[in-house]
Amino acid sequence: MISKKEKKKELIMQSALELFSLKGFYNTTIPDIAGSLKMSVGNMYNYFKSKDILAKEIIKYISIYLGSKLREINELDISTEEKTRKIIEIYFQTAMHKPEMIDYFLRIYLSTREVFKDGCEGMICVNEFVTEVMIYFEEGVKCGDLRDQDFFSAFGLFMGYLGGMVFLKGEDVLPKGLDDYIDDISYNVYKALSV
Amino acid sequence: MISKKEKKKELIMQSALELFSLKGFYNTTIPDIAGSLKMSVGNMYNYFKSKDILAKEIIKYISIYLGSKLREINELDISTEEKTRKIIEIYFQTAMHKPEMIDYFLRIYLSTREVFKDGCEGMICVNEFVTEVMIYFEEGVKCGDLRDQDFFSAFGLFMGYLGGMVFLKGEDVLPKGLDDYIDDISYNVYKALSV
Amino acid sequence: MISKKEKKKELIMQSALELFSLKGFYNTTIPDIAGSLKMSVGNMYNYFKSKDILAKEIIKYISIYLGSKLREINELDISTEEKTRKIIEIYFQTAMHKPEMIDYFLRIYLSTREVFKDGCEGMICVNEFVTEVMIYFEEGVKCGDLRDQDFFSAFGLFMGYLGGMVFLKGEDVLPKGLDDYIDDISYNVYKALSV
Amino acid sequence: MISKKEKKKELIMQSALELFSLKGFYNTTIPDIAGSLKMSVGNMYNYFKSKDILAKEIIKYISIYLGSKLREINELDISTEEKTRKIIEIYFQTAMHKPEMIDYFLRIYLSTREVFKDGCEGMICVNEFVTEVMIYFEEGVKCGDLRDQDFFSAFGLFMGYLGGMVFLKGEDVLPKGLDDYIDDISYNVYKALSV
DNA sequence: GATGAATGAGCTTTCATTCAT
DNA sequence: AATGAATGAAAGCTCATTCAT
C-alpha cells in the first residue's frame, strides 16, 4: 500500500514535471510549483529536500513509466518489426498526450547536466527505460530479425531519431502530425536495424 | 572587409560559446564572459545588447560554420553514400575538436526555448545548416540514390541519430570513441535512406 | 517528589544544552533537538513554550548545578586559599567532563543577549552561582584572608580569569591541559585577592 | 594612498561592526547593514563576498586597532606597573567610547565559532592584539618586574579579567562606572603578575 | 501526551542591466 | 570604446511555531 506522503510526493512531481517541461528548469521557481499545488513553499521542502533532488526524482519517475510501457510491448508475442512500430507508436502517443514527459526527457534531463551530474551519472536515472530498449534489441538479434551490431549504434539511431522528430514537432516545423510519420519512421528504423 | 568591432564581437561569441556549452546558459553570467575576455561588464553591452541576443547570435554563428562545412561536402563530386559518410565524419570531428559547437547546439539551443523563442522561431537561426542538409537530401533523391520520402523523416533520422550519439558520448556511456562508430552509423543511415 | 513531566523536561534540557553549546543557539533548530530525543517537534512544545524559554531554563539549570558544587566547597572547613584552589579545580573539571555547561555559560548565555534580555536581566538566571561566589568572598574577607574590596572587582578577576582560560582551551591555543594551569592560577588569584 | 574602494570597505565594516555588536550576528541582516549605509544589498556584495567574510574582516580590523593602541603603550618609557594601568585604561576607554569594538570581540568573535572556524583558527585574526600583550608581558619579565610564568596563565588573567568586567558592565550589574574600578583592577592585576 | 504536515516570513546570495565617469 | 560601482528584484532555502488528528 502506498503511503499518504508518497502520494503527495507524486502529486508534486506531476506538477513540477509540467512546469519544468513548459518553462524550463531555471525559469520554474519553487514558489511556482508550490503555488500550482496551493501549498506553502516551506512545506514543499518536507517532501523534497532541494530543487535538484526533485528534478532527479522526476526523471526516475519518467524512466519507470516509459520503461513499463516498453516492457508491455517486449512481452507481446509479435514480430520484431511489429514491436519496432509499437515502440514508435507508444513514444509518439506519450509525446502527444503527456508531452511533458518526453519534453522533460529531452529538454531538462539531457540538457541540464549540472543538475543531474551528482546522482544520475551515466544512465543511472533512466536505467529502467534503457534496459527495456536493450531487451527489445537483444531479443530481436536472438531471433534473427536484427543485425548483431553495437548496442549503442542501434540505440542512438532509434532514440535519437524519435527524439529528433519530437524536437522538430516542438519547434513547429513539421508540416504533419507526429502520427503521420509513423509509417516512414518504422520503415526507416527497421530497414536500418534489420539483417 | 571585416570591421574591428565585428572582430571583437566574434571573440566575445567564441568565449561565450565555450562558457555556455561548458556550464549552461543560466550558470554562465555576463561577468563570467567579460572576465574570460579581460573586458569590463559595461563594455560587453556595447557589443551585445543583452544576454539573450548574444545567445541567438551564437547559434547563427554555429549554423553558418556547420553549414559551410556541409556545403563543401555537397560540392564534392562523389556518391551520395560517400557524402553520407563524410557528413558523419565532419559532424563527429567537430564534436571532438570543437565540442562547444555541437554541445551548444544540443544543450543550449535545443533546450532553452525561452531564450530563442523570439527571433529564432522554427529554424530561422539554423537555416544555413538545415538548408545544406536539405540540399544533400534532394540531390541524393534526384540522382536516384535516396528514397523520395518526407524530408523531415529523413532529417530527423540523420540528425537525431548524430545528436543522440554525441549525447551518449557526453554521458560517457559509449564504450568506444565516436570515430569507431562511423562505419556502423554510415551503414545504418544509408541503409535507412537509400532506395 | 519529581513528576514524570519534570523528568522529561530535564532530559530535553540536557539534549538541548549539548546541541546549543556544540553548534550555537541559532544553528540548533527545534527539529534538531526533538530529533536527538526521538520526539516529535509538536510534543517539544508541550514542555517548553518556545526556544527562548528553553534557553533560559537551561541557564538556570546550569546555575543551580554549579551553585551547588560551590556550596559544597563553601561548607568545607578549610582555609580560603584551599577553597580558592578547589573552586578552580571544580570549574576546570566541569569544563573537561561536562564541557557543554561551561560552554553554554560562556558562548550562549553571555553572548546571546537578545534571548536572555527578557527574564534574565542582570544576574537573575545565574543567581545561585553568583551567590555562592559572593559567600566565598565575604567569608574570606570576614576571616581576614581576603582584602575587603568591591565584590565585582574580585568577581571579575576570578570568573573572568577562569572563563578566559576555558576560552583559550576551546580555541586550542593552550599548549598544556587545563589541569596543568591549576597551580599557576590558584597562585595568581589568591595573590591578587588576599590581604 | 588608500583606494576609494578600500575606504568604502572600511565604512561598511564600521557600520556592520556597530550593528553586529548591538544586535548580534544572526540578528543583523545584510539588508540591515546595507540600509544603514543607504546602499543596495547587491552592492554590498561587491565589497564583501559573504556575511561571514565581512565578520572576519571586522575582527582583523579591531585586532589591528587595539594592537596599535597597545603598541603605543609598549613603546612608552615607563614602569611595568604603569604600563599595566595604562592598558586597563585604554581598554576601558575603548569599552566606553567605542563599545562596539570590545563588544564585538567578546560577544561576536569569541562566541560565534561557526563563523570564524575557517580562516580565523587559533588566534590568527587577533594576532596583532595578542602579540602586543605578549610583548608587554615578556618585557615585564625581562626587566624583572613580572614573574616568569606561562604566558597564557598571565594572558588569561589579564584579558579574562578585563573582559569579565566589561561583561558585568554590559549586564548592568556594576554599581559604579568602569573608570571607578581602574584602581582596584590595576592593583589586583599587578599584584598577581609581579614577582 | 504525542505526531508531523503545514505555514509564511525572512534570510543570504545572485545577476542582468544601467550609467556616471 | 571602456570601466566597474550600483541597482533591486527575485531565487532557493530555513525554521519557529501551530494545529488537526
PDB file of N, CA and C in Angstrom, chain D residues 114-166:
ATOM      1  N   GLU D 114      31.247  29.021  14.729  1.00  0.00           N
ATOM      2  CA  GLU D 114      30.922  28.530  13.369  1.00  0.00           C
ATOM      3  C   GLU D 114      31.461  29.465  12.303  1.00  0.00           C
ATOM      4  N   VAL D 115      31.320  30.759  12.568  1.00  0.00           N
ATOM      5  CA  VAL D 115      31.645  31.747  11.555  1.00  0.00           C
ATOM      6  C   VAL D 115      33.160  31.901  11.389  1.00  0.00           C
ATOM      7  N   PHE D 116      33.869  31.847  12.496  1.00  0.00           N
ATOM      8  CA  PHE D 116      35.301  32.152  12.463  1.00  0.00           C
ATOM      9  C   PHE D 116      36.169  30.906  12.341  1.00  0.00           C
ATOM     10  N   LYS D 117      35.499  29.751  12.320  1.00  0.00           N
ATOM     11  CA  LYS D 117      36.224  28.490  12.264  1.00  0.00           C
ATOM     12  C   LYS D 117      37.186  28.475  11.073  1.00  0.00           C
ATOM     13  N   ASP D 118      36.653  28.780   9.910  1.00  0.00           N
ATOM     14  CA  ASP D 118      37.503  28.758   8.718  1.00  0.00           C
ATOM     15  C   ASP D 118      38.142  30.115   8.485  1.00  0.00           C
ATOM     16  N   GLY D 119      39.423  30.185   8.677  1.00  0.00           N
ATOM     17  CA  GLY D 119      40.129  31.430   8.367  1.00  0.00           C
ATOM     18  C   GLY D 119      40.595  32.189   9.597  1.00  0.00           C
ATOM     19  N   CYS D 120      40.007  31.881  10.737  1.00  0.00           N
ATOM     20  CA  CYS D 120      40.459  32.549  11.969  1.00  0.00           C
ATOM     21  C   CYS D 120      40.821  31.532  13.051  1.00  0.00           C
ATOM     22  N   GLU D 121      41.322  30.396  12.625  1.00  0.00           N
ATOM     23  CA  GLU D 121      41.685  29.372  13.594  1.00  0.00           C
ATOM     24  C   GLU D 121      42.673  29.951  14.610  1.00  0.00           C
ATOM     25  N   GLY D 122      42.637  29.361  15.804  1.00  0.00           N
ATOM     26  CA  GLY D 122      43.571  29.811  16.832  1.00  0.00           C
ATOM     27  C   GLY D 122      43.408  31.292  17.076  1.00  0.00           C
ATOM     28  N   MET D 123      44.478  32.027  16.921  1.00  0.00           N
ATOM     29  CA  MET D 123      44.387  33.460  17.162  1.00  0.00           C
ATOM     30  C   MET D 123      44.765  34.241  15.906  1.00  0.00           C
ATOM     31  N   ILE D 124      44.681  33.571  14.750  1.00  0.00           N
ATOM     32  CA  ILE D 124      45.117  34.199  13.503  1.00  0.00           C
ATOM     33  C   ILE D 124      44.548  35.605  13.337  1.00  0.00           C
ATOM     34  N   CYS D 125      43.265  35.750  13.574  1.00  0.00           N
ATOM     35  CA  CYS D 125      42.630  37.030  13.246  1.00  0.00           C
ATOM     36  C   CYS D 125      42.762  38.070  14.363  1.00  0.00           C
ATOM     37  N   VAL D 126      43.315  37.672  15.497  1.00  0.00           N
ATOM     38  CA  VAL D 126      43.529  38.646  16.565  1.00  0.00           C
ATOM     39  C   VAL D 126      45.010  38.702  16.924  1.00  0.00           C
ATOM     40  N   ASN D 127      45.770  38.254  15.978  1.00  0.00           N
ATOM     41  CA  ASN D 127      47.207  38.160  16.072  1.00  0.00           C
ATOM     42  C   ASN D 127      47.879  39.466  16.553  1.00  0.00           C
ATOM     43  N   GLU D 128      47.522  40.572  15.922  1.00  0.00           N
ATOM     44  CA  GLU D 128      48.171  41.841  16.239  1.00  0.00           C
ATOM     45  C   GLU D 128      47.965  42.227  17.701  1.00  0.00           C
ATOM     46  N   PHE D 129      46.773  41.990  18.175  1.00  0.00           N
ATOM     47  CA  PHE D 129      46.453  42.325  19.551  1.00  0.00           C
ATOM     48  C   PHE D 129      47.212  41.423  20.534  1.00  0.00           C
ATOM     49  N   VAL D 130      47.114  40.137  20.295  1.00  0.00           N
ATOM     50  CA  VAL D 130      47.766  39.187  21.202  1.00  0.00           C
ATOM     51  C   VAL D 130      49.275  39.414  21.240  1.00  0.00           C
ATOM     52  N   THR D 131      49.817  39.697  20.073  1.00  0.00           N
ATOM     53  CA  THR D 131      51.258  39.923  20.008  1.00  0.00           C
ATOM     54  C   THR D 131      51.700  41.055  20.942  1.00  0.00           C
ATOM     55  N   GLU D 132      50.927  42.129  20.959  1.00  0.00           N
ATOM     56  CA  GLU D 132      51.317  43.257  21.816  1.00  0.00           C
ATOM     57  C   GLU D 132      51.212  42.905  23.306  1.00  0.00           C
ATOM     58  N   VAL D 133      50.187  42.106  23.637  1.00  0.00           N
ATOM     59  CA  VAL D 133      50.096  41.669  25.031  1.00  0.00           C
ATOM     60  C   VAL D 133      51.326  40.830  25.388  1.00  0.00           C
ATOM     61  N   MET D 134      51.704  40.018  24.420  1.00  0.00           N
ATOM     62  CA  MET D 134      52.879  39.175  24.645  1.00  0.00           C
ATOM     63  C   MET D 134      54.128  40.025  24.876  1.00  0.00           C
ATOM     64  N   ILE D 135      54.248  41.067  24.072  1.00  0.00           N
ATOM     65  CA  ILE D 135      55.419  41.945  24.215  1.00  0.00           C
ATOM     66  C   ILE D 135      55.399  42.622  25.598  1.00  0.00           C
ATOM     67  N   TYR D 136      54.229  43.109  25.987  1.00  0.00           N
ATOM     68  CA  TYR D 136      54.100  43.710  27.330  1.00  0.00           C
ATOM     69  C   TYR D 136      54.598  42.741  28.390  1.00  0.00           C
ATOM     70  N   PHE D 137      54.140  41.516  28.275  1.00  0.00           N
ATOM     71  CA  PHE D 137      54.470  40.524  29.294  1.00  0.00           C
ATOM     72  C   PHE D 137      55.958  40.182  29.284  1.00  0.00           C
ATOM     73  N   GLU D 138      56.488  39.927  28.118  1.00  0.00           N
ATOM     74  CA  GLU D 138      57.884  39.485  28.038  1.00  0.00           C
ATOM     75  C   GLU D 138      58.856  40.582  28.478  1.00  0.00           C
ATOM     76  N   GLU D 139      58.519  41.804  28.121  1.00  0.00           N
ATOM     77  CA  GLU D 139      59.387  42.897  28.558  1.00  0.00           C
ATOM     78  C   GLU D 139      59.307  43.081  30.069  1.00  0.00           C
ATOM     79  N   GLY D 140      58.103  42.896  30.600  1.00  0.00           N
ATOM     80  CA  GLY D 140      57.934  42.988  32.056  1.00  0.00           C
ATOM     81  C   GLY D 140      58.759  41.931  32.773  1.00  0.00           C
ATOM     82  N   VAL D 141      58.796  40.761  32.194  1.00  0.00           N
ATOM     83  CA  VAL D 141      59.598  39.684  32.783  1.00  0.00           C
ATOM     84  C   VAL D 141      61.085  40.022  32.667  1.00  0.00           C
ATOM     85  N   LYS D 142      61.445  40.443  31.453  1.00  0.00           N
ATOM     86  CA  LYS D 142      62.860  40.717  31.190  1.00  0.00           C
ATOM     87  C   LYS D 142      63.444  41.758  32.160  1.00  0.00           C
ATOM     88  N   CYS D 143      62.660  42.792  32.442  1.00  0.00           N
ATOM     89  CA  CYS D 143      63.174  43.845  33.309  1.00  0.00           C
ATOM     90  C   CYS D 143      62.965  43.529  34.788  1.00  0.00           C
ATOM     91  N   GLY D 144      62.483  42.305  35.040  1.00  0.00           N
ATOM     92  CA  GLY D 144      62.423  41.876  36.438  1.00  0.00           C
ATOM     93  C   GLY D 144      61.194  42.291  37.208  1.00  0.00           C
ATOM     94  N   ASP D 145      60.222  42.911  36.511  1.00  0.00           N
ATOM     95  CA  ASP D 145      59.017  43.332  37.221  1.00  0.00           C
ATOM     96  C   ASP D 145      58.000  42.198  37.378  1.00  0.00           C
ATOM     97  N   LEU D 146      57.881  41.398  36.333  1.00  0.00           N
ATOM     98  CA  LEU D 146      56.856  40.341  36.360  1.00  0.00           C
ATOM     99  C   LEU D 146      57.475  38.971  36.582  1.00  0.00           C
ATOM    100  N   ARG D 147      56.719  38.139  37.235  1.00  0.00           N
ATOM    101  CA  ARG D 147      57.141  36.766  37.447  1.00  0.00           C
ATOM    102  C   ARG D 147      57.186  36.040  36.107  1.00  0.00           C
ATOM    103  N   ASP D 148      58.153  35.151  35.958  1.00  0.00           N
ATOM    104  CA  ASP D 148      58.269  34.425  34.694  1.00  0.00           C
ATOM    105  C   ASP D 148      57.393  33.182  34.723  1.00  0.00           C
ATOM    106  N   GLN D 149      56.141  33.362  34.361  1.00  0.00           N
ATOM    107  CA  GLN D 149      55.225  32.226  34.349  1.00  0.00           C
ATOM    108  C   GLN D 149      54.756  31.953  32.923  1.00  0.00           C
ATOM    109  N   ASP D 150      53.999  30.885  32.764  1.00  0.00           N
ATOM    110  CA  ASP D 150      53.406  30.555  31.463  1.00  0.00           C
ATOM    111  C   ASP D 150      52.654  31.770  30.935  1.00  0.00           C
ATOM    112  N   PHE D 151      52.888  32.124  29.666  1.00  0.00           N
ATOM    113  CA  PHE D 151      52.258  33.322  29.117  1.00  0.00           C
ATOM    114  C   PHE D 151      50.736  33.264  29.202  1.00  0.00           C
ATOM    115  N   PHE D 152      50.173  32.111  28.912  1.00  0.00           N
ATOM    116  CA  PHE D 152      48.712  32.035  28.875  1.00  0.00           C
ATOM    117  C   PHE D 152      48.088  32.155  30.266  1.00  0.00           C
ATOM    118  N   SER D 153      48.832  31.709  31.285  1.00  0.00           N
ATOM    119  CA  SER D 153      48.354  31.926  32.649  1.00  0.00           C
ATOM    120  C   SER D 153      48.198  33.418  32.919  1.00  0.00           C
ATOM    121  N   ALA D 154      49.141  34.184  32.411  1.00  0.00           N
ATOM    122  CA  ALA D 154      49.088  35.628  32.610  1.00  0.00           C
ATOM    123  C   ALA D 154      48.065  36.288  31.695  1.00  0.00           C
ATOM    124  N   PHE D 155      48.050  35.855  30.447  1.00  0.00           N
ATOM    125  CA  PHE D 155      47.139  36.417  29.458  1.00  0.00           C
ATOM    126  C   PHE D 155      45.681  36.187  29.875  1.00  0.00           C
ATOM    127  N   GLY D 156      45.404  34.958  30.297  1.00  0.00           N
ATOM    128  CA  GLY D 156      44.041  34.632  30.723  1.00  0.00           C
ATOM    129  C   GLY D 156      43.602  35.501  31.889  1.00  0.00           C
ATOM    130  N   LEU D 157      44.509  35.702  32.824  1.00  0.00           N
ATOM    131  CA  LEU D 157      44.153  36.543  33.967  1.00  0.00           C
ATOM    132  C   LEU D 157      43.848  37.962  33.527  1.00  0.00           C
ATOM    133  N   PHE D 158      44.759  38.530  32.811  1.00  0.00           N
ATOM    134  CA  PHE D 158      44.647  39.938  32.437  1.00  0.00           C
ATOM    135  C   PHE D 158      43.431  40.167  31.540  1.00  0.00           C
ATOM    136  N   MET D 159      43.387  39.460  30.458  1.00  0.00           N
ATOM    137  CA  MET D 159      42.331  39.719  29.469  1.00  0.00           C
ATOM    138  C   MET D 159      40.979  39.143  29.917  1.00  0.00           C
ATOM    139  N   GLY D 160      41.047  38.003  30.588  1.00  0.00           N
ATOM    140  CA  GLY D 160      39.803  37.453  31.141  1.00  0.00           C
ATOM    141  C   GLY D 160      39.180  38.425  32.134  1.00  0.00           C
ATOM    142  N   TYR D 161      39.993  38.976  32.933  1.00  0.00           N
ATOM    143  CA  TYR D 161      39.555  39.955  33.937  1.00  0.00           C
ATOM    144  C   TYR D 161      38.892  41.150  33.262  1.00  0.00           C
ATOM    145  N   LEU D 162      39.618  41.752  32.319  1.00  0.00           N
ATOM    146  CA  LEU D 162      39.080  42.940  31.643  1.00  0.00           C
ATOM    147  C   LEU D 162      37.776  42.608  30.913  1.00  0.00           C
ATOM    148  N   GLY D 163      37.795  41.491  30.189  1.00  0.00           N
ATOM    149  CA  GLY D 163      36.572  41.077  29.501  1.00  0.00           C
ATOM    150  C   GLY D 163      35.435  40.865  30.484  1.00  0.00           C
ATOM    151  N   GLY D 164      35.749  40.211  31.564  1.00  0.00           N
ATOM    152  CA  GLY D 164      34.733  39.953  32.588  1.00  0.00           C
ATOM    153  C   GLY D 164      34.096  41.227  33.112  1.00  0.00           C
ATOM    154  N   MET D 165      34.929  42.224  33.367  1.00  0.00           N
ATOM    155  CA  MET D 165      34.397  43.493  33.878  1.00  0.00           C
ATOM    156  C   MET D 165      33.486  44.170  32.850  1.00  0.00           C
ATOM    157  N   VAL D 166      33.884  44.118  31.593  1.00  0.00           N
ATOM    158  CA  VAL D 166      33.046  44.729  30.558  1.00  0.00           C
ATOM    159  C   VAL D 166      31.724  43.973  30.430  1.00  0.00           C
TER     160      VAL D 166
END
